[in-house]
C-alpha cells in the first residue's frame, strides 16, 4: 500500500494559503495544523473538544490528553502543543462567534455538527485536491510530523510515544527518506 505523501515546506505553505482562501478557512487551517504540528490522526482531530485544549482562562494548554476511546490504540496518550500551534489555536478560538463552547468539538461542520473521522478525511482530500498536491491524504500531516522530528534528531523512542505507536517499527515506516537527507547524513562524517 502506498503511503501518504509528506509535504515539503513550500507545499504546506500552499495548503495553508488554500485554506485561508476557502469559505471555512480558519477551521480548515487549524485541522491541517493539528495534523502537521501535533501529529494527530483524523479521528483524533474529529473527537477533540475545546475543553481538552483550553485552560479555565481560555489560554491554550501546552499539552493535553487524548482519551483512550479517541485513539486508534485504545490507550490514552499525552499530546504536546508547540508555541506556533498554541498561537494558531488561540487565534481560531477568538475567531469563533456564538458557537464558542468548551464542550463543542474544535472542528465543526458548516451545520455546526461534529465531523466524523470519515467526513474529516474527505475534507482533507478536498483541501489537497484544491492545492493540486498528488498523493497527499489525511495521513500526510502525521507523516510530516514524524519525519520532521526524526530529521531534527529527536530520539526514536520519543517520536514513538508522541505518535502513540506501540512498536518502533511502526514509527519507522512513517519516516520519509530522500536523497538530500542521505547526502546530508554522509556529510556529517
Coordinates of C-alpha atoms in Angstrom, one line a residue:
X1 CA 0.0 0.0 0.0
X2 CA 1.3 3.4 -1.0
X3 CA 2.0 5.8 1.9
X4 CA 0.7 9.3 2.1
X5 CA 2.9 11.9 0.7
X6 CA 5.0 14.0 3.1
X7 CA 4.7 17.6 2.1
X8 CA 7.7 19.9 1.8
X9 CA 7.7 23.3 3.5
X10 CA 6.6 25.1 0.3
X11 CA 3.7 22.6 -0.2
X12 CA 2.5 23.0 3.3
X13 CA 2.6 26.8 2.9
X14 CA 0.5 26.4 -0.3
X15 CA -2.0 24.2 1.6
X16 CA -2.4 26.8 4.3
X17 CA -2.9 29.5 1.6
X18 CA -5.6 27.5 0.0
X19 CA -7.2 27.1 3.4
X20 CA -7.1 30.8 4.0
X21 CA -8.9 31.5 0.7
X22 CA -11.7 29.0 1.4
X23 CA -15.1 29.7 3.0
X24 CA -14.2 27.9 6.2
X25 CA -10.5 28.9 6.1
X26 CA -9.7 29.2 9.8
X27 CA -11.4 25.9 10.6
X28 CA -9.6 24.1 7.7
X29 CA -6.3 25.7 8.7
X30 CA -6.5 24.5 12.3
X31 CA -7.4 21.0 11.1
X32 CA -4.3 20.9 8.9
X33 CA -2.1 22.4 11.6
X34 CA -3.3 19.8 14.2
X35 CA -2.4 17.1 11.8
X36 CA 1.0 18.5 11.0
X37 CA 2.1 20.1 14.2
X38 CA 0.6 17.7 16.8
X39 CA 0.7 14.5 14.6
X40 CA -3.0 13.8 15.2
X41 CA -5.0 11.3 13.2
X42 CA -8.2 12.5 11.6
X43 CA -10.3 10.5 14.2
X44 CA -8.4 12.2 17.0
X45 CA -8.9 15.7 15.4
X46 CA -12.6 14.9 14.9
X47 CA -13.1 13.9 18.6
X48 CA -11.1 16.8 20.0
X49 CA -13.1 19.2 22.2
X50 CA -12.2 22.7 23.3
X51 CA -12.2 21.7 26.9
X52 CA -9.2 19.5 26.2
X53 CA -7.2 22.4 24.6
X54 CA -8.1 25.3 26.8
X55 CA -7.3 26.4 30.4
X56 CA -10.0 27.9 32.6
X57 CA -8.9 31.4 31.4
X58 CA -9.2 30.2 27.7
X59 CA -5.5 30.2 27.1
X60 CA -4.3 27.3 25.1
X61 CA -2.6 24.4 27.0
X62 CA 0.9 23.3 26.2
X63 CA -0.4 19.8 26.3
X64 CA -3.5 17.7 26.8
X65 CA -4.5 14.0 26.9
X66 CA -6.5 12.1 24.3
X67 CA -9.0 9.8 25.8
X68 CA -8.4 6.1 25.2
X69 CA -11.8 5.9 23.3
X70 CA -10.5 8.5 20.8
X71 CA -7.2 6.9 19.9
X72 CA -6.5 4.1 17.4
X73 CA -4.6 2.0 20.0
X74 CA -7.4 2.4 22.6
X75 CA -4.9 3.9 25.1
X76 CA -4.9 7.4 26.4
X77 CA -1.9 9.5 25.4
X78 CA -0.4 12.9 26.0
X79 CA -0.2 15.4 23.1
X80 CA 2.2 18.3 23.3
X81 CA 1.5 21.6 21.5
X82 CA 4.3 23.8 20.4
X83 CA 4.1 27.6 20.6
X84 CA 3.1 28.0 16.9
X85 CA 0.1 25.7 17.3
X86 CA -0.9 27.3 20.6
X87 CA -0.9 30.7 18.9
X88 CA -2.9 29.4 15.9
X89 CA -5.4 27.6 18.2
X90 CA -5.9 30.7 20.2
X91 CA -6.5 32.8 17.1
X92 CA -9.1 30.2 15.9
X93 CA -10.8 30.2 19.3
X94 CA -11.1 34.0 19.3
X95 CA -12.5 34.0 15.7
X96 CA -15.5 31.9 16.8
X97 CA -18.7 33.6 17.4
X98 CA -21.8 32.3 19.2
X99 CA -20.7 28.7 18.9
X100 CA -17.9 29.2 21.4
X101 CA -18.5 26.4 23.8
X102 CA -15.9 24.3 25.7
X103 CA -18.0 21.1 25.2
X104 CA -18.1 21.6 21.4
X105 CA -15.7 19.9 19.1
X106 CA -12.8 22.0 17.9
X107 CA -13.7 21.3 14.3
X108 CA -17.3 21.8 13.4
X109 CA -19.1 21.3 10.1
X110 CA -20.9 24.1 8.3
X111 CA -24.0 22.9 10.1
X112 CA -22.3 23.3 13.4
X113 CA -22.1 19.5 13.9
X114 CA -19.1 17.3 14.8
X115 CA -17.2 15.8 11.9
X116 CA -16.8 12.1 11.8
X117 CA -13.3 10.7 11.0
X118 CA -14.6 9.8 7.5
X119 CA -16.0 13.3 6.7
X120 CA -12.9 15.0 8.1
X121 CA -10.8 12.7 5.8
X122 CA -12.9 13.9 2.9
X123 CA -12.3 17.5 3.9
X124 CA -8.5 16.8 3.8
X125 CA -8.9 15.2 0.4
X126 CA -10.7 18.3 -0.9
X127 CA -8.1 20.6 0.5
X128 CA -5.2 18.7 -1.0
X129 CA -7.1 18.4 -4.3
X130 CA -7.6 22.2 -4.4
X131 CA -3.9 22.6 -3.8
X132 CA -3.0 20.2 -6.6
X133 CA -0.7 18.1 -4.5
X134 CA -0.8 14.5 -5.7
X135 CA -0.6 11.7 -3.2
X136 CA -1.4 13.8 -0.1
X137 CA -4.0 12.4 2.2
X138 CA -5.3 12.9 5.7
X139 CA -2.3 11.0 6.9
X140 CA 0.2 13.3 5.3
X141 CA 0.4 15.6 8.3
X142 CA 1.1 12.8 10.7
X143 CA 3.9 11.5 8.4
X144 CA 5.2 15.1 8.2
X145 CA 5.2 15.4 12.0
X146 CA 7.1 12.2 12.5
X147 CA 9.6 12.8 9.6
X148 CA 10.4 16.4 10.8
X149 CA 11.1 15.1 14.4
X150 CA 13.3 12.3 13.0
X151 CA 15.2 14.8 10.8
X152 CA 15.7 17.1 13.8
X153 CA 17.5 14.3 15.6
X154 CA 14.7 13.5 18.2
X155 CA 15.1 10.1 19.8
X156 CA 13.1 7.4 18.1
X157 CA 11.6 6.4 21.4
X158 CA 10.3 9.9 22.0
X159 CA 8.8 10.1 18.5
X160 CA 7.2 6.7 19.0
X161 CA 5.5 7.9 22.2
X162 CA 4.4 11.3 20.7
X163 CA 2.9 9.3 17.8
X164 CA 1.1 6.9 20.1
X165 CA 2.7 3.9 18.5
X166 CA 3.4 0.7 20.4
X167 CA 6.2 -0.5 18.2
X168 CA 9.2 1.4 16.9
X169 CA 8.9 -0.4 13.6
X170 CA 5.6 1.3 13.1
X171 CA 7.1 4.7 13.7
X172 CA 10.0 4.0 11.3
X173 CA 7.6 3.3 8.5
X174 CA 6.3 6.8 8.8
X175 CA 9.7 8.5 8.3
X176 CA 10.2 9.8 4.8
X177 CA 13.8 9.5 3.5
X178 CA 15.0 11.2 0.3
X179 CA 18.4 11.6 -1.5
X180 CA 19.1 15.0 0.0
X181 CA 18.7 13.6 3.5
X182 CA 21.1 10.7 2.7
X183 CA 23.7 13.2 1.3
X184 CA 23.4 15.4 4.4
X185 CA 23.8 12.3 6.7
X186 CA 27.0 11.2 4.9
X187 CA 28.4 14.8 5.1
X188 CA 28.2 14.6 8.9
X189 CA 31.2 12.2 8.9

